[in-house]
Coordinates of C-alpha atoms and ligand atoms in Angstrom, one line a residue:
M21 CA 22.8 10.4 8.5
R22 CA 19.7 11.7 9.9
S23 CA 19.7 15.5 9.7
K24 CA 18.0 17.8 12.0
I25 CA 17.2 21.4 12.5
I26 CA 19.5 22.8 15.6
S27 CA 18.4 26.0 17.3
M28 CA 21.2 28.5 17.5
P29 CA 21.8 27.7 21.6
G30 CA 21.7 23.6 20.4
I31 CA 24.8 25.0 17.9
L32 CA 26.7 26.8 20.9
V33 CA 26.6 23.3 22.9
L34 CA 27.8 21.6 20.0
Q35 CA 30.5 23.9 19.1
K36 CA 31.5 23.4 23.0
L37 CA 31.3 19.8 22.3
L38 CA 33.4 19.9 19.0
G39 CA 36.4 21.8 20.8
G40 CA 35.5 25.0 19.6
Y41 CA 35.2 23.7 15.7
L42 CA 32.0 24.7 14.1
V43 CA 31.1 22.9 11.0
I44 CA 28.4 24.5 9.3
L45 CA 26.6 22.2 6.8
C46 CA 24.9 24.2 4.3
M47 CA 21.7 23.1 3.0
K48 CA 20.3 24.4 -0.1
R49 CA 16.2 23.9 -0.9
F50 CA 16.4 23.3 -4.7
Q51 CA 13.4 24.4 -6.6
R52 CA 11.8 21.0 -8.4
S53 CA 10.1 21.3 -11.7
C54 CA 7.4 18.8 -12.3
V55 CA 6.3 17.7 -15.8
W56 CA 3.4 15.8 -17.1
Q57 CA 3.4 12.9 -18.9
F58 CA 0.8 11.8 -21.0
L59 CA -0.1 9.4 -24.1
P60 CA -0.7 10.6 -27.3
G61 CA -3.6 12.9 -27.7
M62 CA -4.3 12.4 -23.5
H63 CA -3.2 15.5 -22.1
R64 CA -5.0 17.8 -19.8
V65 CA -7.3 20.2 -21.2
L66 CA -9.0 23.2 -19.2
F67 CA -12.4 24.3 -20.6
N68 CA -15.2 26.4 -19.5
P69 CA -18.6 24.8 -19.1
R70 CA -20.0 27.5 -21.6
E71 CA -17.7 26.9 -24.5
S72 CA -18.9 24.7 -27.3
I73 CA -17.7 21.1 -27.7
T74 CA -16.3 21.9 -31.1
D75 CA -14.2 25.0 -29.6
I76 CA -12.8 23.0 -27.3
L77 CA -12.2 20.0 -29.1
A78 CA -9.9 22.1 -31.8
R79 CA -8.5 23.6 -28.9
A80 CA -7.6 20.7 -27.3
E81 CA -5.9 19.7 -30.9
Q82 CA -3.8 22.6 -31.0
E83 CA -2.7 22.7 -27.2
E84 CA 0.8 21.9 -26.8
S85 CA 1.9 20.1 -23.2
T86 CA 4.9 20.1 -21.4
L87 CA 5.9 16.8 -23.2
T88 CA 4.4 18.0 -27.0
G89 CA 6.3 21.3 -26.4
F90 CA 9.7 19.3 -25.6
F91 CA 9.2 17.6 -28.8
E92 CA 8.5 20.5 -30.6
Y93 CA 11.6 22.1 -29.0
Y94 CA 13.8 19.4 -30.6
N95 CA 12.0 19.5 -33.8
A96 CA 12.6 23.1 -34.3
N97 CA 16.4 22.8 -33.1
P98 CA 17.7 19.5 -34.1
N99 CA 21.4 20.3 -33.6
A100 CA 20.4 21.3 -29.8
C101 CA 22.4 19.4 -27.0
P102 CA 20.2 16.5 -26.2
Y103 CA 18.6 16.2 -23.0
T104 CA 16.2 13.9 -21.8
Y105 CA 12.5 15.0 -20.5
Q106 CA 13.5 14.4 -16.8
E107 CA 16.7 16.6 -17.4
F108 CA 15.2 19.4 -19.7
P109 CA 13.7 21.6 -16.7
Q110 CA 17.1 22.3 -15.6
Y111 CA 18.2 24.0 -19.0
F112 CA 14.8 25.2 -20.0
V113 CA 11.6 27.0 -18.3
W114 CA 8.2 26.1 -19.3
N115 CA 6.4 29.5 -20.6
K116 CA 3.1 28.7 -19.2
T117 CA 1.1 31.3 -21.4
Q118 CA 3.0 30.9 -24.6
K119 CA 3.2 26.9 -23.9
I120 CA 6.8 27.0 -25.4
W121 CA 10.0 26.1 -23.5
T122 CA 12.7 28.8 -23.1
P123 CA 16.1 28.4 -21.9
R124 CA 16.8 29.2 -18.4
V125 CA 18.6 31.9 -17.7
R126 CA 18.8 32.0 -14.2
G127 CA 17.9 29.5 -11.1
F128 CA 18.3 26.0 -11.0
A129 CA 15.4 23.4 -10.9
I130 CA 15.7 19.4 -10.7
G131 CA 13.4 18.0 -13.3
R132 CA 10.9 15.5 -11.9
M133 CA 8.4 13.9 -13.8
Y134 CA 5.1 12.7 -12.1
F135 CA 5.0 9.4 -10.7
V136 CA 3.3 6.6 -12.6
S137 CA 2.2 3.1 -11.2
P138 CA 3.4 0.0 -13.1
N139 CA -0.3 -0.6 -13.1
A140 CA -0.8 1.9 -15.3
G141 CA 0.5 0.2 -18.3
E142 CA 1.8 2.2 -21.4
R143 CA 2.0 5.3 -19.4
F144 CA 4.5 3.8 -16.9
Y145 CA 6.5 2.6 -20.1
L146 CA 6.6 6.3 -21.7
R147 CA 7.8 7.4 -18.5
L148 CA 10.6 4.9 -18.4
L149 CA 11.6 5.8 -22.0
L150 CA 11.5 9.7 -21.3
S151 CA 13.9 9.1 -18.4
V152 CA 16.5 7.8 -20.9
V153 CA 16.3 8.8 -24.6
K154 CA 17.6 12.1 -25.4
G155 CA 16.4 14.5 -27.6
S156 CA 13.2 13.0 -28.3
K157 CA 11.1 14.7 -31.0
S158 CA 7.7 12.7 -31.2
F159 CA 6.0 9.7 -29.6
E160 CA 7.5 7.6 -32.5
S161 CA 11.0 8.8 -32.1
S162 CA 10.6 7.9 -28.2
C163 CA 9.8 4.1 -29.4
T164 CA 12.5 4.0 -31.7
F165 CA 15.5 1.7 -31.0
N166 CA 18.5 0.5 -33.4
N167 CA 16.1 2.3 -36.2
V168 CA 13.1 -0.1 -35.3
V169 CA 10.2 1.5 -34.5
H170 CA 8.1 -0.3 -31.9
D171 CA 4.3 -0.6 -31.7
T172 CA 4.0 -0.1 -27.9
F173 CA 6.0 1.9 -25.5
K174 CA 6.5 -1.3 -23.7
S175 CA 8.2 -3.5 -26.1
A176 CA 10.6 -0.5 -27.0
C177 CA 11.4 -0.4 -23.3
I178 CA 12.2 -4.4 -23.7
A179 CA 14.3 -3.8 -26.7
R180 CA 16.4 -1.3 -24.7
G181 CA 16.9 -3.5 -21.8
L182 CA 15.0 -1.4 -19.3
L183 CA 12.9 -4.0 -17.8
E184 CA 13.9 -7.0 -15.9
D185 CA 13.3 -10.1 -17.4
D186 CA 10.7 -12.4 -15.9
E187 CA 13.0 -15.1 -14.7
E188 CA 11.8 -15.1 -11.0
W189 CA 8.4 -15.5 -12.3
V190 CA 9.1 -18.3 -14.7
Q191 CA 10.7 -20.1 -11.3
C192 CA 8.0 -19.0 -9.2
L193 CA 5.3 -20.6 -11.7
Q194 CA 7.8 -23.9 -12.8
E195 CA 7.8 -24.5 -9.3
A196 CA 4.2 -24.3 -8.3
A197 CA 3.1 -26.3 -11.5
I198 CA 4.8 -29.1 -9.7
M199 CA 2.8 -29.0 -6.9
K200 CA -0.5 -27.2 -7.7
T201 CA -3.5 -28.1 -9.4
G202 CA -4.8 -26.1 -12.3
S203 CA -7.2 -23.5 -10.4
Q204 CA -4.3 -22.7 -8.1
L205 CA -2.1 -22.0 -10.7
R206 CA -4.4 -20.1 -12.6
R207 CA -5.1 -18.0 -9.3
L208 CA -1.3 -17.6 -9.0
F209 CA -0.8 -16.6 -12.4
S210 CA -3.5 -13.9 -11.9
V211 CA -1.6 -12.7 -8.9
V212 CA 2.1 -12.5 -10.9
L213 CA -0.1 -10.4 -13.6
T214 CA -1.9 -8.1 -11.3
Q215 CA 0.7 -7.5 -8.7
C216 CA 4.1 -8.3 -10.2
F217 CA 3.9 -6.8 -13.5
P218 CA 6.0 -9.2 -15.7
S219 CA 7.4 -7.6 -18.9
Q220 CA 6.1 -10.4 -21.1
P221 CA 2.7 -11.8 -20.0
Y222 CA 2.0 -13.1 -23.0
E223 CA 5.3 -15.5 -23.2
L224 CA 4.7 -16.5 -19.9
W225 CA 1.3 -17.2 -20.7
N226 CA 2.4 -19.5 -23.6
K227 CA 5.1 -21.4 -21.2
F228 CA 2.7 -22.6 -18.5
A229 CA -1.0 -22.3 -20.2
V230 CA -0.9 -25.9 -20.5
H231 CA 0.2 -26.8 -16.5
I232 CA -2.3 -23.9 -15.3
C233 CA -5.3 -25.2 -17.5
D234 CA -4.4 -28.9 -17.1
D235 CA -7.8 -29.6 -15.5
L236 CA -9.9 -27.7 -18.1
A237 CA -10.5 -30.2 -20.8
Y238 CA -12.1 -32.5 -18.0
K239 CA -14.1 -29.6 -16.4
I240 CA -15.5 -28.8 -20.2
Q241 CA -16.6 -32.2 -20.5
T242 CA -18.5 -32.6 -16.6
L243 CA -19.8 -28.9 -16.3
F244 CA -21.1 -28.4 -20.0
S245 CA -21.4 -31.8 -21.2
I246 CA -19.5 -31.5 -24.2
P247 CA -17.9 -34.8 -24.5
H248 CA -14.9 -33.9 -26.8
P249 CA -13.7 -30.2 -26.4
T250 CA -11.4 -29.2 -28.8
A251 CA -8.1 -27.6 -28.2
A252 CA -9.4 -24.2 -29.5
E253 CA -12.4 -24.4 -27.0
V254 CA -10.1 -25.3 -23.9
E255 CA -7.7 -22.5 -24.8
D256 CA -10.8 -20.4 -25.2
Y257 CA -12.2 -21.3 -21.9
R258 CA -8.9 -21.2 -19.8
L259 CA -8.7 -17.4 -20.9
Y260 CA -12.3 -16.7 -20.0
L261 CA -11.4 -18.1 -16.3
L262 CA -8.1 -15.8 -16.3
D263 CA -10.3 -13.0 -17.3
Q264 CA -12.7 -13.8 -14.4
L265 CA -10.2 -13.7 -11.9
L266 CA -8.4 -10.4 -13.1
Q267 CA -12.1 -9.0 -13.0
E268 CA -11.8 -9.7 -9.0
S269 CA -8.9 -7.1 -9.0
G270 CA -10.8 -4.8 -11.1
K271 CA -8.4 -5.7 -14.2
S272 CA -9.1 -7.6 -17.4
L273 CA -7.0 -9.4 -20.0
K274 CA -7.5 -6.1 -22.0
D275 CA -4.9 -4.5 -19.8
F276 CA -2.4 -7.0 -20.4
L277 CA -1.9 -6.9 -24.4
P278 CA -0.7 -8.9 -26.2
M279 CA -2.8 -10.9 -24.1
P280 CA -5.4 -12.7 -26.4
Q281 CA -9.2 -12.5 -25.3
P282 CA -11.5 -15.1 -25.4
T283 CA -13.8 -15.2 -28.2
R284 CA -16.6 -17.1 -26.9
N285 CA -19.1 -15.8 -24.7
W286 CA -18.9 -18.3 -21.8
S287 CA -21.0 -16.7 -19.3
V288 CA -24.1 -17.7 -21.4
I289 CA -23.1 -21.2 -21.1
V290 CA -21.7 -20.9 -17.5
G291 CA -24.7 -19.0 -16.1
N292 CA -24.3 -18.1 -12.5
R293 CA -20.0 -18.6 -12.5
L294 CA -20.4 -18.0 -8.4
I295 CA -22.5 -21.2 -8.4
L296 CA -20.3 -23.0 -11.0
E297 CA -17.6 -22.7 -8.5
H298 CA -19.5 -24.3 -6.0
Q299 CA -20.5 -27.2 -8.3
Q300 CA -16.6 -27.7 -9.0
L301 CA -16.3 -28.0 -5.1
I302 CA -19.2 -30.3 -4.8
L303 CA -17.6 -32.3 -8.0
D304 CA -13.9 -32.3 -5.6
A305 CA -15.8 -33.6 -2.3
Q306 CA -17.5 -36.4 -4.2
H307 CA -14.2 -37.5 -4.9
P308 CA -13.6 -41.3 -2.9
N309 CA -11.0 -39.9 -0.6
A310 CA -12.4 -36.4 0.3
N311 CA -14.3 -37.6 3.5
T312 CA -11.3 -39.5 5.1
N313 CA -11.1 -36.7 7.9
V314 CA -14.5 -37.8 9.2
E315 CA -12.6 -40.6 10.8
L316 CA -9.8 -38.4 12.2
L317 CA -12.2 -36.2 14.4
N318 CA -11.5 -36.5 18.2
D319 CA -14.3 -36.6 20.4
E320 CA -15.4 -33.0 21.1
Q321 CA -15.1 -32.4 17.1
S322 CA -17.3 -35.8 16.2
S323 CA -19.9 -34.4 18.6
A324 CA -20.0 -30.8 17.1
Y325 CA -19.8 -32.6 13.7
T326 CA -22.7 -34.6 14.3
T327 CA -25.1 -32.0 15.7
I328 CA -24.2 -29.7 12.8
V329 CA -24.3 -32.0 9.8
T330 CA -27.7 -33.5 11.4
S331 CA -29.1 -30.1 11.7
V332 CA -28.2 -29.5 8.2
F333 CA -29.6 -32.3 6.8
E334 CA -33.1 -31.8 8.8
N335 CA -32.9 -28.1 7.4
K336 CA -33.7 -27.1 11.1
G337 CA -31.9 -23.8 10.3
T338 CA -30.0 -23.7 13.6
T339 CA -27.3 -21.4 14.2
F340 CA -24.4 -22.9 15.9
F341 CA -21.3 -20.8 17.6
L342 CA -18.3 -22.9 17.9
N343 CA -15.7 -21.6 20.5
G344 CA -12.3 -22.9 21.2
G345 CA -8.6 -22.4 22.0
A346 CA -6.2 -21.6 19.2
G347 CA -5.1 -24.8 17.4
T348 CA -8.1 -26.9 18.6
G349 CA -8.9 -28.0 15.5
K350 CA -12.2 -25.5 14.5
T351 CA -10.9 -25.0 11.1
F352 CA -10.4 -28.9 10.4
L353 CA -14.0 -29.2 11.6
Y354 CA -15.6 -26.5 9.5
N355 CA -13.7 -28.2 6.3
T356 CA -14.7 -31.7 7.3
V357 CA -18.6 -30.1 7.8
A358 CA -18.2 -28.5 4.3
T359 CA -16.8 -31.3 2.2
K360 CA -19.7 -33.7 3.8
C361 CA -22.4 -31.5 3.0
R362 CA -20.8 -30.9 -0.4
S363 CA -20.7 -34.6 -1.4
L364 CA -24.2 -34.8 -1.1
G365 CA -24.6 -32.0 -3.6
H366 CA -25.5 -29.2 -1.4
I367 CA -23.5 -25.9 -1.9
V368 CA -21.9 -24.5 1.2
V369 CA -20.6 -21.3 1.4
C370 CA -17.6 -20.7 3.6
V371 CA -16.3 -17.5 4.5
A372 CA -13.5 -15.7 7.1
S373 CA -12.9 -12.1 8.1
S374 CA -9.7 -11.7 6.7
G375 CA -8.2 -12.8 3.5
I376 CA -5.6 -15.1 5.1
A377 CA -8.1 -16.9 7.7
S378 CA -10.2 -17.6 4.2
L379 CA -7.4 -19.2 2.4
L380 CA -7.6 -22.1 5.1
L381 CA -11.1 -22.9 4.3
I382 CA -11.8 -25.2 1.2
G383 CA -13.5 -22.6 -1.1
G384 CA -13.4 -20.1 1.4
R385 CA -13.6 -16.3 0.4
T386 CA -13.8 -13.0 2.7
A387 CA -17.0 -12.5 4.2
H388 CA -16.7 -9.0 2.7
S389 CA -16.4 -9.7 -0.8
T390 CA -19.1 -12.5 -0.5
F391 CA -21.7 -10.4 1.3
S392 CA -20.6 -7.2 0.0
I393 CA -20.4 -5.8 3.5
P394 CA -19.2 -2.1 3.0
L395 CA -16.0 -1.6 4.8
D396 CA -17.4 1.0 7.0
V397 CA -20.3 -0.4 8.8
L398 CA -22.9 2.1 10.2
E399 CA -26.2 1.8 11.9
N400 CA -28.1 2.2 8.4
S401 CA -25.5 0.0 6.4
F402 CA -26.7 -2.8 4.1
C403 CA -25.0 -5.3 1.8
S404 CA -25.4 -3.9 -1.5
F405 CA -26.7 -6.9 -3.8
S406 CA -29.9 -7.1 -5.6
K407 CA -32.7 -10.1 -5.5
Q408 CA -31.6 -10.7 -9.0
S409 CA -27.9 -10.8 -8.7
L410 CA -25.6 -13.9 -8.8
Q411 CA -24.8 -13.4 -5.3
A412 CA -28.7 -13.7 -4.5
Q413 CA -29.1 -16.7 -6.9
L414 CA -26.0 -18.1 -5.0
F415 CA -27.5 -17.6 -1.6
R416 CA -31.2 -18.8 -2.5
N417 CA -29.2 -22.2 -3.6
T418 CA -26.8 -22.4 -0.1
K419 CA -27.3 -24.9 2.3
L420 CA -25.1 -24.0 4.9
I421 CA -22.9 -21.0 5.7
I422 CA -19.6 -21.2 7.5
W423 CA -18.4 -17.9 9.0
E424 CA -14.8 -18.2 10.6
L425 CA -14.3 -15.3 13.1
K426 CA -11.2 -14.6 14.8
F427 CA -11.0 -12.6 18.2
R428 CA -8.4 -10.8 19.7
A429 CA -7.9 -10.3 23.2
Ligands
ATP503 N1 -8.9 -34.2 14.2 C1 -7.5 -34.3 13.8 N2 -7.0 -35.0 13.0 C2 -5.7 -34.7 12.5 N3 -5.2 -33.3 12.5 C3 -6.2 -32.2 13.2 C4 -7.3 -32.7 13.7 N4 -7.9 -31.7 14.3 C5 -6.9 -30.3 14.3 N5 -5.9 -30.8 13.2 C6 -4.6 -30.2 13.0 O1 -4.2 -29.4 13.6 C7 -3.8 -28.4 13.2 C8 -4.5 -26.9 13.9 O2 -5.8 -27.1 13.8 P1 -7.0 -25.8 13.0 O3 -6.2 -25.0 12.1 O4 -8.3 -26.4 12.8 O5 -7.4 -25.1 14.8 P2 -8.1 -24.1 15.1 O6 -8.7 -24.5 16.3 O7 -9.0 -23.6 13.6 O8 -6.7 -22.8 15.2 P3 -6.8 -21.2 15.2 O9 -7.8 -21.1 16.1 O10 -5.5 -21.2 15.5 O11 -7.4 -21.0 13.6 C9 -4.0 -28.4 12.0 O12 -2.8 -28.4 11.3 C10 -5.1 -29.4 11.3 O13 -4.9 -30.1 10.5

């Protein structure tokens, strides 16, 4: 039911409509008491910039937060009625000056912990524990379940059955493993890690690593000229590749402990990873069946194909604008041109204005990420990459840029 504030005349009309009965719904605004939850030693400390750093640190050591104050209360009163941290403000009030919780003598407040995104890792799991563990005396006791002290807040949540199992991600990856290539699976796995928050990423990895990286031994052989890569080298390289994908979303393997880290510095061997990605596309395009689409082109596509490809091979540096109605085969043509050029060893950068459109292009990326285009483009805006950057190296080696634009009427 939607609630609405009704004016006095409105109430009189309602009263008439309801035949003289007037139902008054009393609404009371409850006070909310918001409490912080910080990881050990990570609470906020206010300081005066003129204070000495040793004083600030000494004070920070001593300072109680609402959470450590809650622990302190149960340490001092072990027989007190056990409440969760979330419930605690209903019965106790935080004295900001003395930094202690005192029993609430009047009023009513609903306890509320500040929101923490699942992306925040351990802080999210600590918050989850604090909403169920009663009368906790320390961080350690929040992590204890059935007399077992867990190393991380997350494993304590798993032991308590607070996290959903990863069955849906297992099924998703199982299905994808049947149909998708190793590199597509790696990308999917990085999306599962960054967007779906699986409770046990390492277990998922162990289950699917073989499928996710079934192409890696071949890749190492062809790209790095290592004729017989060992299992440990393959494992290390697949962790490196996954880490690179996570970094595109501003994350890394360190955010998903206990996932292992790559030990070898593959970046040195790989050199420019952007060029390396294109070398892989070149290898794919050199497959005997890669260029069969040329034969499928209709007359118009074929004429555009010949004009573009000839211009590229003759280094004419021409700009083409290809226009056509929806579904007339423009993307099909772009991919055919790109594959042809790649099959002859050239780098072709394919970009689109949106992420979804970029997925239709082989090796496609968004124009914004490829060219570092700022989101708000002003008269004096420019693409922010330096001459020495990996991007600049890539563009110096690029033969053709295909940019898919979508216009909406
Ligand atoms: N010559 C061709 N032979 C076989 N299939 C083709 C051919 N040209 C296009 N197609 C198919 O037609 C469909 C539409 O083509 P495509 O997506 O390339 O069109 P488009 O012009 O890019 O569309 P939009 O403007 O909506 O993005 C696709 O499934 C594509 O594979």
